[in-house]
mmCIF file of C-alpha atoms in Angstrom:
data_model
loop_
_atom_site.group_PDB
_atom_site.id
_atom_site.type_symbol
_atom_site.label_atom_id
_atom_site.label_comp_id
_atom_site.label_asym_id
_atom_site.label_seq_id
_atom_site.Cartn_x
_atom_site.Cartn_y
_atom_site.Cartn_z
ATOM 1 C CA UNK A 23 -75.812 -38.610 72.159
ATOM 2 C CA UNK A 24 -73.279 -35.861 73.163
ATOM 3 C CA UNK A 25 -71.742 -33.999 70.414
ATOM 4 C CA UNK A 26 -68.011 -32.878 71.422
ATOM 5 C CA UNK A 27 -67.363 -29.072 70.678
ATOM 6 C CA UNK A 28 -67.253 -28.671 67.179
ATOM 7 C CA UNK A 29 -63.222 -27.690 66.842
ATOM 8 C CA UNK A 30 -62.107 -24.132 64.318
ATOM 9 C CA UNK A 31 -61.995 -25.086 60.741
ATOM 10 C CA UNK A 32 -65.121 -27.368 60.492
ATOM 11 C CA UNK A 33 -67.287 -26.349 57.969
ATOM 12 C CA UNK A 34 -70.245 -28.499 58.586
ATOM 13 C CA UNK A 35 -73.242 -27.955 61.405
ATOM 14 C CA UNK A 36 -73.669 -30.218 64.324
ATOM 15 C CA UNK A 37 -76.613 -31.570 62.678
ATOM 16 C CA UNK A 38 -74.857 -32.908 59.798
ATOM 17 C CA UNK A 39 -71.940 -34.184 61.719
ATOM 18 C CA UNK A 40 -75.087 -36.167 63.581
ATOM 19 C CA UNK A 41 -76.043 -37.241 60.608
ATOM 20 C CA UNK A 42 -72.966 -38.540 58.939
ATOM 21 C CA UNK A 43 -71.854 -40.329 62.441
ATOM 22 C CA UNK A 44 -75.073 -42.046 62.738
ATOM 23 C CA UNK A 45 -74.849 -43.720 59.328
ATOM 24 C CA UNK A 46 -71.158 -43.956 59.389
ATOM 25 C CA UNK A 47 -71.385 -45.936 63.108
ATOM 26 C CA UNK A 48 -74.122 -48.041 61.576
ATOM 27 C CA UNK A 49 -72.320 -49.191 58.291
ATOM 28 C CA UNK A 50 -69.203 -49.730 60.270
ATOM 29 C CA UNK A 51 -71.195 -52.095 62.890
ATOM 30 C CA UNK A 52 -71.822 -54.516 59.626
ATOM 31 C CA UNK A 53 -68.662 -54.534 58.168
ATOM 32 C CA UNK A 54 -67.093 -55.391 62.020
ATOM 33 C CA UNK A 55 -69.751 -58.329 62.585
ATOM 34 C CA UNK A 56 -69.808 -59.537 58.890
ATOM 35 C CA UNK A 57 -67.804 -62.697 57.742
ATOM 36 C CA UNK A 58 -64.623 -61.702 55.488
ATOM 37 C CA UNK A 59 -66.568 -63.636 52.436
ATOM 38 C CA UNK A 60 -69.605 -60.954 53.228
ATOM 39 C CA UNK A 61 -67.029 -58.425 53.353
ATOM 40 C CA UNK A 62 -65.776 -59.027 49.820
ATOM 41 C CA UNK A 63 -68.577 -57.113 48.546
ATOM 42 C CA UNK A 64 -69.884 -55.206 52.015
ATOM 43 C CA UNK A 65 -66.551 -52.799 51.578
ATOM 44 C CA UNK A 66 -67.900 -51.535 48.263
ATOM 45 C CA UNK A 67 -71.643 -51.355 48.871
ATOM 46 C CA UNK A 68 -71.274 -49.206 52.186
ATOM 47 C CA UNK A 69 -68.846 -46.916 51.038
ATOM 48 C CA UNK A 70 -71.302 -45.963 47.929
ATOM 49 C CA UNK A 71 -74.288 -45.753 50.685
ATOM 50 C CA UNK A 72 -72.327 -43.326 52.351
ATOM 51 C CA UNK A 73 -70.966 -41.158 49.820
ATOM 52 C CA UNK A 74 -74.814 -41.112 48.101
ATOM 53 C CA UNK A 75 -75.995 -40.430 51.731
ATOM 54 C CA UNK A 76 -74.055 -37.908 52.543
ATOM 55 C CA UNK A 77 -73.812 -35.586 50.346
ATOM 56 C CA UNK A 78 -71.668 -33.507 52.738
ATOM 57 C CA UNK A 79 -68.812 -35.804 52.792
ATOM 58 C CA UNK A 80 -65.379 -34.397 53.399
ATOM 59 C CA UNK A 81 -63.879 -36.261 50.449
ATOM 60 C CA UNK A 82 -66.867 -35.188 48.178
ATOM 61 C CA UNK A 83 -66.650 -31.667 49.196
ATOM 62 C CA UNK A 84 -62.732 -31.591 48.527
ATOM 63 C CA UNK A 85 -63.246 -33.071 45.057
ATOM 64 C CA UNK A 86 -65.555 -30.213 44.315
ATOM 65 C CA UNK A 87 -63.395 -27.474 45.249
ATOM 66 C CA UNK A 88 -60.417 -27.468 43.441
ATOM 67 C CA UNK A 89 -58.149 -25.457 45.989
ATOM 68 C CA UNK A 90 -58.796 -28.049 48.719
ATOM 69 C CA UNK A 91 -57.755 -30.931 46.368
ATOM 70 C CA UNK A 92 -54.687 -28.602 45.507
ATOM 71 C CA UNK A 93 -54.227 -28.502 48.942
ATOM 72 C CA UNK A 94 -54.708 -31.980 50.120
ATOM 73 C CA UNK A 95 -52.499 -32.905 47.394
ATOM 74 C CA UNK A 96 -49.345 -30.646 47.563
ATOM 75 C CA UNK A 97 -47.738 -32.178 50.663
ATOM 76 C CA UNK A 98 -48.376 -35.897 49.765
ATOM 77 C CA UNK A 99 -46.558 -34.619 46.035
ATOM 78 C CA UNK A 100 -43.844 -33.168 48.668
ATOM 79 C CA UNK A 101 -43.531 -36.313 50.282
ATOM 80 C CA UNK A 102 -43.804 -38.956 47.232
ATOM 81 C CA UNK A 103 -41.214 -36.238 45.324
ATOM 82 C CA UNK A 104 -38.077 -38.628 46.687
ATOM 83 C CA UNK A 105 -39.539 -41.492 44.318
ATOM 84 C CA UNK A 106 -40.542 -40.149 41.218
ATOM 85 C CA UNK A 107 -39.297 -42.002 38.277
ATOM 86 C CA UNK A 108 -40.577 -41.508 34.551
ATOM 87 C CA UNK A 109 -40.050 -45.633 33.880
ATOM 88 C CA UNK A 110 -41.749 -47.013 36.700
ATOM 89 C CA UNK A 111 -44.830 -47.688 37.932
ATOM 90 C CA UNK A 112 -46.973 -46.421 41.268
ATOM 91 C CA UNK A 113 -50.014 -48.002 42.889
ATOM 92 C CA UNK A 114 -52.157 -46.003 45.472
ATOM 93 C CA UNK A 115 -54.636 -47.943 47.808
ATOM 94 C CA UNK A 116 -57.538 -46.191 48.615
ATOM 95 C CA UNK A 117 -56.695 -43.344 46.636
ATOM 96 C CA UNK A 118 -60.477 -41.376 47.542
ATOM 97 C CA UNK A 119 -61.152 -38.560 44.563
ATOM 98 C CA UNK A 120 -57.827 -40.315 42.914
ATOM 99 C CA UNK A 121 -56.835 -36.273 42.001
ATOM 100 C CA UNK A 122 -53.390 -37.661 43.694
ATOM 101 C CA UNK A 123 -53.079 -40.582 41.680
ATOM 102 C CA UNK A 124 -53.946 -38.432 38.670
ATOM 103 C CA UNK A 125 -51.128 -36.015 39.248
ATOM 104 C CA UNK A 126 -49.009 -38.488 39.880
ATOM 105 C CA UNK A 127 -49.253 -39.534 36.329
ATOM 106 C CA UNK A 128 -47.034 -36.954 35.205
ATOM 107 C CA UNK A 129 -44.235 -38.415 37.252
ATOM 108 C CA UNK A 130 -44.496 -42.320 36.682
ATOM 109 C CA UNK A 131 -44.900 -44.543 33.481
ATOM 110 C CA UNK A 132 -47.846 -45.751 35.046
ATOM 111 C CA UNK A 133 -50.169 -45.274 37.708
ATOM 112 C CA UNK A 134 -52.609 -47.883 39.097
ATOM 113 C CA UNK A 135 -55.536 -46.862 41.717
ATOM 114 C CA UNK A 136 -57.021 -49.464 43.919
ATOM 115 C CA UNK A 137 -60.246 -48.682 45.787
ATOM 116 C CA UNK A 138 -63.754 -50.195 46.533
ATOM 117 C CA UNK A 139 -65.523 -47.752 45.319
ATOM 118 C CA UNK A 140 -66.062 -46.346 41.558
ATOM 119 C CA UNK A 141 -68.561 -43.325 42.752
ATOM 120 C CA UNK A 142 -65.926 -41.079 44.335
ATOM 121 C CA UNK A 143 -64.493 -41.011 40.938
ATOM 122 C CA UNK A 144 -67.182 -41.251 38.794
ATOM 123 C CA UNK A 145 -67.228 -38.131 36.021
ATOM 124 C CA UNK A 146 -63.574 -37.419 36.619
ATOM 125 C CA UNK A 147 -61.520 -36.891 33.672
ATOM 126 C CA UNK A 148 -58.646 -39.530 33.782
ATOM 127 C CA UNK A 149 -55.239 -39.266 32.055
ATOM 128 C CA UNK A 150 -53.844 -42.115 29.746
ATOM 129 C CA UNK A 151 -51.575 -43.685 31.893
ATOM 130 C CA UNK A 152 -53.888 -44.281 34.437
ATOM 131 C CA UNK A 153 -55.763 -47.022 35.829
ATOM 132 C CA UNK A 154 -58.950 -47.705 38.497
ATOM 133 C CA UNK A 155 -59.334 -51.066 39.650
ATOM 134 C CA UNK A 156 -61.978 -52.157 41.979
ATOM 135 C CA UNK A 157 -60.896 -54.436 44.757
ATOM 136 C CA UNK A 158 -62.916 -56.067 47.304
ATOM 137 C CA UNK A 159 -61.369 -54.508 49.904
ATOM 138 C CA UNK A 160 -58.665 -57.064 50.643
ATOM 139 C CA UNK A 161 -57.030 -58.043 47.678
ATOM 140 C CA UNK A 162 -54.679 -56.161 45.124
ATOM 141 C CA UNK A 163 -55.403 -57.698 41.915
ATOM 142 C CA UNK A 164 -51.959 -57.058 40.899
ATOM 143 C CA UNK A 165 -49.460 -59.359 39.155
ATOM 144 C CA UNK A 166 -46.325 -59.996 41.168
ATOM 145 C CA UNK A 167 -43.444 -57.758 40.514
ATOM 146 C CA UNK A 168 -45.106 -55.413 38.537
ATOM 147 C CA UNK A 169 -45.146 -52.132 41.252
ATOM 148 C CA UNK A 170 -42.094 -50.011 42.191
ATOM 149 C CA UNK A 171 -43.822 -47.699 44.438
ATOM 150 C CA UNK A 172 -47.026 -48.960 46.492
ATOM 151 C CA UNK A 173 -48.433 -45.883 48.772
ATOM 152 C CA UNK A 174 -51.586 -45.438 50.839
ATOM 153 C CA UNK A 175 -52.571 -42.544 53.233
ATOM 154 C CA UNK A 176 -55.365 -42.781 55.681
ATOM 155 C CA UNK A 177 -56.241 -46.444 54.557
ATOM 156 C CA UNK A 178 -54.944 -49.296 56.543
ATOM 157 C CA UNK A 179 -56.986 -47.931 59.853
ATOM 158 C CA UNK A 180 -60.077 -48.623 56.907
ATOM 159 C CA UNK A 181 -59.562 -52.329 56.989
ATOM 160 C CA UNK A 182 -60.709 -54.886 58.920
ATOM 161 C CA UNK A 183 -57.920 -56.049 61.142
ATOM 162 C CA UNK A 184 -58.368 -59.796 59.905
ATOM 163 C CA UNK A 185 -58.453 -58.288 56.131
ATOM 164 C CA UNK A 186 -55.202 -56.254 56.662
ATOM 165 C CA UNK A 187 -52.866 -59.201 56.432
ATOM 166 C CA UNK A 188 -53.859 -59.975 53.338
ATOM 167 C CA UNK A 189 -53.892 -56.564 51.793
ATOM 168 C CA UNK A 190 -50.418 -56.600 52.963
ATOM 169 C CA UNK A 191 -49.062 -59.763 51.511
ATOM 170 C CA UNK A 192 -50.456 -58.091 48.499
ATOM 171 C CA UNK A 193 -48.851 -55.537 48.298
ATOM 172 C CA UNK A 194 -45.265 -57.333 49.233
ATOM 173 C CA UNK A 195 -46.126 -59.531 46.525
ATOM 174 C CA UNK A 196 -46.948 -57.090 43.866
ATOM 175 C CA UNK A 197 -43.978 -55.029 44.857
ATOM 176 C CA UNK A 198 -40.598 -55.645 42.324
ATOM 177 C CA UNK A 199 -37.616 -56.633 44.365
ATOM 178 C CA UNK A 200 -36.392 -53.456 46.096
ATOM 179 C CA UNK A 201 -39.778 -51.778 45.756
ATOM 180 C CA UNK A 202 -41.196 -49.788 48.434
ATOM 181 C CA UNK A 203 -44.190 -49.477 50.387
ATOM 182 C CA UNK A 204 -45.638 -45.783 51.708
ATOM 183 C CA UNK A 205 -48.186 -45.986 54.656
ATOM 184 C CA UNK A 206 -49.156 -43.006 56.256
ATOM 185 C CA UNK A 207 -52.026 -43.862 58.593
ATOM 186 C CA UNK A 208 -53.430 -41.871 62.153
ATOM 187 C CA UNK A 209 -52.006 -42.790 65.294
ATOM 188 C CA UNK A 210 -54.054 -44.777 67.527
ATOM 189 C CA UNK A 211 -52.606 -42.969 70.685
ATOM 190 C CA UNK A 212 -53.834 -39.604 69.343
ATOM 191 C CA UNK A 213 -57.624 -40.391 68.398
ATOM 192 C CA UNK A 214 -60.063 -41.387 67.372
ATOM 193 C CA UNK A 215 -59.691 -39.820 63.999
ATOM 194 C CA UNK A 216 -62.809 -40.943 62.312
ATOM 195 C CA UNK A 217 -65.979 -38.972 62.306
ATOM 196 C CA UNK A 218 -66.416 -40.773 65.754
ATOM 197 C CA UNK A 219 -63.775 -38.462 66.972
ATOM 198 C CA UNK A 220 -66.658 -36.105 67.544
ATOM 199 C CA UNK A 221 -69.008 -38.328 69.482
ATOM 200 C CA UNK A 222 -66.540 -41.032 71.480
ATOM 201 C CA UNK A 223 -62.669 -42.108 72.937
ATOM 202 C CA UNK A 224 -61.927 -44.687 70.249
ATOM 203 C CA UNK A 225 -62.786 -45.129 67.077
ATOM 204 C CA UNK A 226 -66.392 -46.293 66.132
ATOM 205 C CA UNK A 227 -67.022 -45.508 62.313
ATOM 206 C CA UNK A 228 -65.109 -46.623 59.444
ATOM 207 C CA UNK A 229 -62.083 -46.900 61.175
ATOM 208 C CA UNK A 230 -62.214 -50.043 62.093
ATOM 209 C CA UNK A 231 -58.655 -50.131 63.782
ATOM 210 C CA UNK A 232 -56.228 -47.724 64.283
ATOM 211 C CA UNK A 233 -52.560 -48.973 64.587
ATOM 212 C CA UNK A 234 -49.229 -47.953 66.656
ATOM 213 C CA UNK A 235 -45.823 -47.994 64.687
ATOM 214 C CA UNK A 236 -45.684 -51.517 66.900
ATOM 215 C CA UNK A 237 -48.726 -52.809 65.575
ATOM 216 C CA UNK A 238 -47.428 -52.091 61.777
ATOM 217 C CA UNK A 239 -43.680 -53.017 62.098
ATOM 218 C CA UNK A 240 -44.510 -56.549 63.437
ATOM 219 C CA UNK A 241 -47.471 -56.685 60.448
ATOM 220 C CA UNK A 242 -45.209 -55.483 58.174
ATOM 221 C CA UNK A 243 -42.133 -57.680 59.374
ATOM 222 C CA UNK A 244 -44.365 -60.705 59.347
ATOM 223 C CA UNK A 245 -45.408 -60.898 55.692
ATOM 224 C CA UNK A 246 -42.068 -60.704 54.688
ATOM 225 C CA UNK A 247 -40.499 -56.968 54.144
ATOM 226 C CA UNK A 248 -36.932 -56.707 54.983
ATOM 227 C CA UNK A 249 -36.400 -52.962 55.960
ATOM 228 C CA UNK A 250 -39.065 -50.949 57.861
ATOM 229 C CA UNK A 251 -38.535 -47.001 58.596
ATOM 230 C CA UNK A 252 -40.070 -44.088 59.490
ATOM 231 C CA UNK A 253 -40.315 -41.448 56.690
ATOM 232 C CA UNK A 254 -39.866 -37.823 58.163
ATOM 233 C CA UNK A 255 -39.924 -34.638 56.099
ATOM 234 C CA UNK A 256 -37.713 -31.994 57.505
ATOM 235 C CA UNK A 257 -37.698 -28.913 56.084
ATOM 236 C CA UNK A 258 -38.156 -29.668 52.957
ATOM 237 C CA UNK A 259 -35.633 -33.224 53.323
ATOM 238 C CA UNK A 260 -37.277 -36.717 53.332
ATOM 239 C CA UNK A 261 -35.015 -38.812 55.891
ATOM 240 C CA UNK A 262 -35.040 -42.330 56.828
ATOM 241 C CA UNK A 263 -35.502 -42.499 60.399
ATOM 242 C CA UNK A 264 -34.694 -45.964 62.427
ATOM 243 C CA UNK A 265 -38.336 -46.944 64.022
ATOM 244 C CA UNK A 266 -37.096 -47.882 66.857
ATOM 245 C CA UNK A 267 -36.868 -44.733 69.256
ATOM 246 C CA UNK A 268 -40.961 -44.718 68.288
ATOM 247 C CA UNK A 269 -41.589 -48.098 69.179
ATOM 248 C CA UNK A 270 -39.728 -47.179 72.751
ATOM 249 C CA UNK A 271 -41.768 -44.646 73.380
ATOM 250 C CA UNK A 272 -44.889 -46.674 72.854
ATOM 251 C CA UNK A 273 -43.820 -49.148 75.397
ATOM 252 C CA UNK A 274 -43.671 -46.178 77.754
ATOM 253 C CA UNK A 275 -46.787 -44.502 76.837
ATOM 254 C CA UNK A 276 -49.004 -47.167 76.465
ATOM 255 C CA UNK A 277 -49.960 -48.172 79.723
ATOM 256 C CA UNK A 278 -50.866 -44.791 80.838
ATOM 257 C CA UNK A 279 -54.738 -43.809 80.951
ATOM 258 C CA UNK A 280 -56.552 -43.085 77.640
ATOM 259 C CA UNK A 281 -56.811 -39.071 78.574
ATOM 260 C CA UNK A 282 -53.257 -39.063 79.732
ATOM 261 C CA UNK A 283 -52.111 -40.810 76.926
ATOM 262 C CA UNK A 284 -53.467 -39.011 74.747
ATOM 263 C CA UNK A 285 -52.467 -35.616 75.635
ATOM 264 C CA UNK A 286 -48.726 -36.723 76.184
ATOM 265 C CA UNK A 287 -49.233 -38.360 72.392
ATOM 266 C CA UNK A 288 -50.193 -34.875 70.846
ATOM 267 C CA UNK A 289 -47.351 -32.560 72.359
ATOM 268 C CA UNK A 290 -45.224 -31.226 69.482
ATOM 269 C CA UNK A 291 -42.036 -33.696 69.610
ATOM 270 C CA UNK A 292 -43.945 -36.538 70.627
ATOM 271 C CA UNK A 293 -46.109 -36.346 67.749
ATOM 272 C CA UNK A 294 -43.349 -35.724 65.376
ATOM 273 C CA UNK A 295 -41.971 -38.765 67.262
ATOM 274 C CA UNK A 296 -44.798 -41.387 67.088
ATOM 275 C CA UNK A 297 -46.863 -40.036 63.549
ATOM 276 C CA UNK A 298 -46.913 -43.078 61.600
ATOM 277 C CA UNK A 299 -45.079 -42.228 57.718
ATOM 278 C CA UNK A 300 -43.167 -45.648 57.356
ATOM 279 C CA UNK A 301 -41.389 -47.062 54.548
ATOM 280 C CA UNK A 302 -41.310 -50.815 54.219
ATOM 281 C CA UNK A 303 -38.897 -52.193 51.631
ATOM 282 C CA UNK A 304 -39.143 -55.169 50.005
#
């Protein structure tokens, strides 16, 4: 196994990032080979074998220190800040620690948490207005028309490709007419960004596929959503950008080699270019 050099900031040694991509590789391997009714309850048991397993975990670290979460937190408040409305209601797939979806309860009537797992939030201290509901890893388990906002960051590369139709059309359904969807998710061209990213060229742990603005406008157009942008903040402005000049510049990009690829992908304009922050609207 060769262990990439260990890049400025990371906090953990080369044997636990061993460690966690090991397990993580291994857990990921079932879900990919399992049969979507096995993965109705595989999402939820590996996720709580990793987070007991590894102790280490980014997200469980962040939920213990109260300045990352602050951190982690303050630019997706920055971001979300365009949509805040005391009547209505938010959802947030795969919301991790949830410390997002619990300050985002002082901005919405009500907000609604969907994840697999209940151990990431286990002991937290949850405001009134708030709600964890444990999906399967597919489905919403939302009635129709009942979300204004729907938002997920770093989720939909988290799904198995023939599970993230469905989480879709659940979303579009549970949106109200004119409701939004927020998906922030890593760039294909520019990883992998899983604990992988360490070890291999493409993704091999729990994210199971990583998408181009392409990939998610044609997902997104398919299911049903009528207008599909990219979300850019600009000094402090969230625009509405057409998606188009992105998708372009896949189409040019794409057929280059892997290294070449992604080096062009992670130069300053064309990253600003291709990061994937869309807005679908229903």
């Amino acid at each position: 196994m060769r262990l990439k050099e260990i890049p400025r900031g990371e906090e953990r040694s080369a044997e636990q990032l061993i460690e966690h991509y090991e397990l993580e590789k291994e857990l990921a391997g079932k879900l990919k080979k399992s049969t979507k009714e096995k993965r109705k309850k595989f999402y939820k048991i590996l996720y709580d074998e990793l987070f007991q397993k590894i102790p280490h975990h980014p997200q469980l670290a962040r939920k213990a220190d109260a300045e990352k979460q602050r951190k982690a937190n303050s630019w997706q408040l920055n971001i979300l800040s365009d949509f805040f409305f005391p009547h209505k209601t938010f959802m947030e797939l795969g919301p991790g620690d949830c410390s997002l979806s619990f300050e985002l309860c002082n901005y919405f009537k009500k907000v609604y948490a969907i994840d697999v797992s209940r151990k990431i939030t286990k002991n937290s201290q949850k405001p009134t207005n708030f709600e964890l509901i444990i999906s399967d890893g597919s489905n919403v388990n939302m009635p129709p028309g009942s979300i204004d906002v729907a938002y997920s960051n770093q989720l939909m590369e988290h799904l198995h490709p023939d599970d993230a139709i469905e989480q879709v059309q659940g979303i579009y359904k549970a949106l109200v007419s004119g409701g939004v969807y927020i998906c922030l998710t890593p760039h294909r061209f520019m990883g992998p960004h899983d604990i992988s990213k360490y070890f291999d060229d493409v993704a091999t742990g729990f994210h199971l596929k990583e998408y181009s603005n392409t990939e998610l406008y044609r997902l997104f157009k398919s299911v049903g959503f009528r207008k599909i942008h990219s979300y850019k903040w600009i000094k402090g402005i969230g625009l509405n950008i057409p998606i188009y000049p992105a998708i372009m510049a896949e189409c040019l990009i794409s057929p280059l080699p892997h290294s070449v690829r992604k080096k062009i992908s992670r130069k300053l304009l064309i990253r600003h270019l291709l990061g994937i922050s869309l807005i679908a609207t229903k």
